[in-house]
Coordinates of C-alpha atoms in Angstrom, one line a residue:
X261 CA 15.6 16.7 -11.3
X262 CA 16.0 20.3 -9.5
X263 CA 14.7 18.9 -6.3
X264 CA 17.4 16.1 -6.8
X265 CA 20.5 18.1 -7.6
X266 CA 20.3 20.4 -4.0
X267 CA 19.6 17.6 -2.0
X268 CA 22.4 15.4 -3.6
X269 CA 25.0 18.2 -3.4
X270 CA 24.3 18.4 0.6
X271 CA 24.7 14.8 0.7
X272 CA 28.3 15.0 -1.1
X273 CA 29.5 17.3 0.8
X274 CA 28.1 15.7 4.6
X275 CA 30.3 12.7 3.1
X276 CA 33.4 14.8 2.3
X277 CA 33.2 16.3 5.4
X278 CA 33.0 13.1 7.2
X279 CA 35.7 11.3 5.5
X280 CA 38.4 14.1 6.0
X281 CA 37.3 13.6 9.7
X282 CA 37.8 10.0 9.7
X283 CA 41.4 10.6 8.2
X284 CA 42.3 12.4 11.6
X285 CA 41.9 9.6 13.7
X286 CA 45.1 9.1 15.5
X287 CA 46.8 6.2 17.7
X288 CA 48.5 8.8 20.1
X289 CA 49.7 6.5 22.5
X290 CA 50.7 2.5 22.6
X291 CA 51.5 0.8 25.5
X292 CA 52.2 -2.6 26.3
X293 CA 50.1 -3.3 29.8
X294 CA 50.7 -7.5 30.4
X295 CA 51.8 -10.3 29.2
X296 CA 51.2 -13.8 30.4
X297 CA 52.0 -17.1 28.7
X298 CA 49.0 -19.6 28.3
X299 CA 51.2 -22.4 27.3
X300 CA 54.9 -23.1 25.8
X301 CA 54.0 -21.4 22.3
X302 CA 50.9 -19.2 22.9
X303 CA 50.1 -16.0 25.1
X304 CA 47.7 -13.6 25.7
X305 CA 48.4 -9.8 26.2
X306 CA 47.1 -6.5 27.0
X307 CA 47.6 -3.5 25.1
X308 CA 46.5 0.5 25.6
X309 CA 46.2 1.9 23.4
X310 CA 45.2 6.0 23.2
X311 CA 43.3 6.9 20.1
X312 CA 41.7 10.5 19.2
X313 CA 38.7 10.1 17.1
X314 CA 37.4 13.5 15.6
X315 CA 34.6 11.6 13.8
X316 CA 31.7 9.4 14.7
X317 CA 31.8 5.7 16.1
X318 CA 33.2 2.8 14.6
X319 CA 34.1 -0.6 15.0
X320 CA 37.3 -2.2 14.7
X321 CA 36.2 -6.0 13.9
X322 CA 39.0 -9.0 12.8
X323 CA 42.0 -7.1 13.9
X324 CA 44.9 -9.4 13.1
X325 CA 49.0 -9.0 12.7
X326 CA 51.7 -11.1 11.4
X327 CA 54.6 -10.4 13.4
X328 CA 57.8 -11.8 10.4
X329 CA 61.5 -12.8 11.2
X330 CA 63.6 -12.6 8.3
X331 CA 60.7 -12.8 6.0
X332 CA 59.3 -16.3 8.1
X333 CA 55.9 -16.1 9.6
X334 CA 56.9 -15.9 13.3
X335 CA 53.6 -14.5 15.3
X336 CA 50.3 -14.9 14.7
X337 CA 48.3 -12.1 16.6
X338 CA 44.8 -11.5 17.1
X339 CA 42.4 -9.2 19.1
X340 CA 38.5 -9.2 19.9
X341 CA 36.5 -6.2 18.5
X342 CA 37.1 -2.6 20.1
X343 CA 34.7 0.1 19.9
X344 CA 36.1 3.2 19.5
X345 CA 33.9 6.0 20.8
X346 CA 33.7 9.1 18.3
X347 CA 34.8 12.6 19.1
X348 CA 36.8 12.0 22.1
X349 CA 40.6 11.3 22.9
X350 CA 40.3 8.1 25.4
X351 CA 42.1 5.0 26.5
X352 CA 40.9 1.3 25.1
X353 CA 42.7 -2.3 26.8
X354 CA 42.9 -4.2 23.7
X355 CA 42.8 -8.0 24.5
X356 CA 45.5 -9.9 22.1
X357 CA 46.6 -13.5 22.0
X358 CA 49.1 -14.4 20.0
X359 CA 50.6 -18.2 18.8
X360 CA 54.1 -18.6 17.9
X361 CA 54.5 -20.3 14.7
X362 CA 58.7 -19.9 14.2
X363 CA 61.4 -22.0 16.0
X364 CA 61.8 -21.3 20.2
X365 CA 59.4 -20.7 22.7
X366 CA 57.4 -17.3 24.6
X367 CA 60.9 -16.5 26.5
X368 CA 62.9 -16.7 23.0
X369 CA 60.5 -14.4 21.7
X370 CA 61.2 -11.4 24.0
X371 CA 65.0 -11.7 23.9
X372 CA 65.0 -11.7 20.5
X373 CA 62.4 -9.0 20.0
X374 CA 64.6 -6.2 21.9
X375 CA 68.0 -4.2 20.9
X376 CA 69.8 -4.5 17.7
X377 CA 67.4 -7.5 16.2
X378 CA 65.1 -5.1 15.7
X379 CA 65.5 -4.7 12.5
X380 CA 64.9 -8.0 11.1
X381 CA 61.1 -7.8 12.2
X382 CA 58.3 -7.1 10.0
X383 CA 54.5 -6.6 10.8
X384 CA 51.4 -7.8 8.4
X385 CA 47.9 -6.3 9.4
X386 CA 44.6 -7.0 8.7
X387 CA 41.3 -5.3 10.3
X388 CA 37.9 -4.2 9.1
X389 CA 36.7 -1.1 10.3
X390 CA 32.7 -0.5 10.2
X391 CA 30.4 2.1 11.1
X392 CA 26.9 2.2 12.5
X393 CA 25.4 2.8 9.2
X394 CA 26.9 0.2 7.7
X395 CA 29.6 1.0 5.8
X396 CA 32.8 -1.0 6.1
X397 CA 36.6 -1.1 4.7
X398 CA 39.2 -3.6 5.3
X399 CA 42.6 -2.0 5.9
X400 CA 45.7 -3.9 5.1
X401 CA 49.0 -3.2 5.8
X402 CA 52.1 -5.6 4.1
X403 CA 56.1 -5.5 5.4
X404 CA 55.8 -2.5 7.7
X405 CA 59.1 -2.2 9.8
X406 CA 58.8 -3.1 13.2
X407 CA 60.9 -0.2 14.2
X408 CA 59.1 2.0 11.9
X409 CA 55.8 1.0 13.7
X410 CA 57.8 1.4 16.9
X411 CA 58.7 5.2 16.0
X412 CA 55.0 5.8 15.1
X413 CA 54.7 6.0 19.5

């Protein structure tokens, strides 16, 4: 048990250390790169985003978003797995395609999306976040203001 007690002490405090580290991970910069339409209802997008990752690598897997209208399901947005490289600020193209689910098409969608409508947007996401060792967490975010995620860049 004395052999035990070091060795698990060192192994608590590698973990604290790690998680505080993997709280500093930071989106600095959001950016919306292209758009194209893939059909009256559906398109695909590029975003860049800037993240600063003090800790280790990890794997964002599932990533997906509900973007709401009024409290109706209005676009359904998803994005293929980004590795995000550890200790280093860098720049990742993050492939989305979205669907539209609400009334209108893709050019309804970006006039309605801009100036004083703002406001009547919510955001749902959903992503698991792993790490080569295995350890995962789901992350899920309900209702967030579109222009408080907006603010947040």
């Amino acid at each position: 048990m004395k052999r035990f007690l070091p060795a698990l002490l060192l192994t608590m405090s590698l973990l604290c250390s790690c998680v505080s580290s993997y709280k500093n991970i930071r989106v600095t910069d959001c950016k919306l790169h292209s758009v194209s339409p893939t059909g009256l209802r559906s398109l695909d997008a590029i975003l860049v985003l800037t993240v600063d990752n003090p800790a280790t690598d990890l794997i964002i897997r599932d990533a997906q978003g509900m973007i709401k209208r009024n409290g109706e399901d209005f676009l359904k947005i998803s994005a293929s797995d980004i590795f995000v490289e550890g200790k280093c600020t860098k720049d990742y193209k993050v492939p989305l395609s979205g669907n539209l689910l609400g009334e209108g098409g893709v050019l309804s969608l970006f006039s309605s999306m801009t100036g004083s409508e703002q406001s009547q947007y919510t955001v749902d996401i959903l992503a698991l976040i792993s790490l080569k060792s295995g350890l995962r967490r789901t992350f899920e975010y309900k209702d967030v203001p579109m222009e408080d995620l907006l603010k947040m860049f």
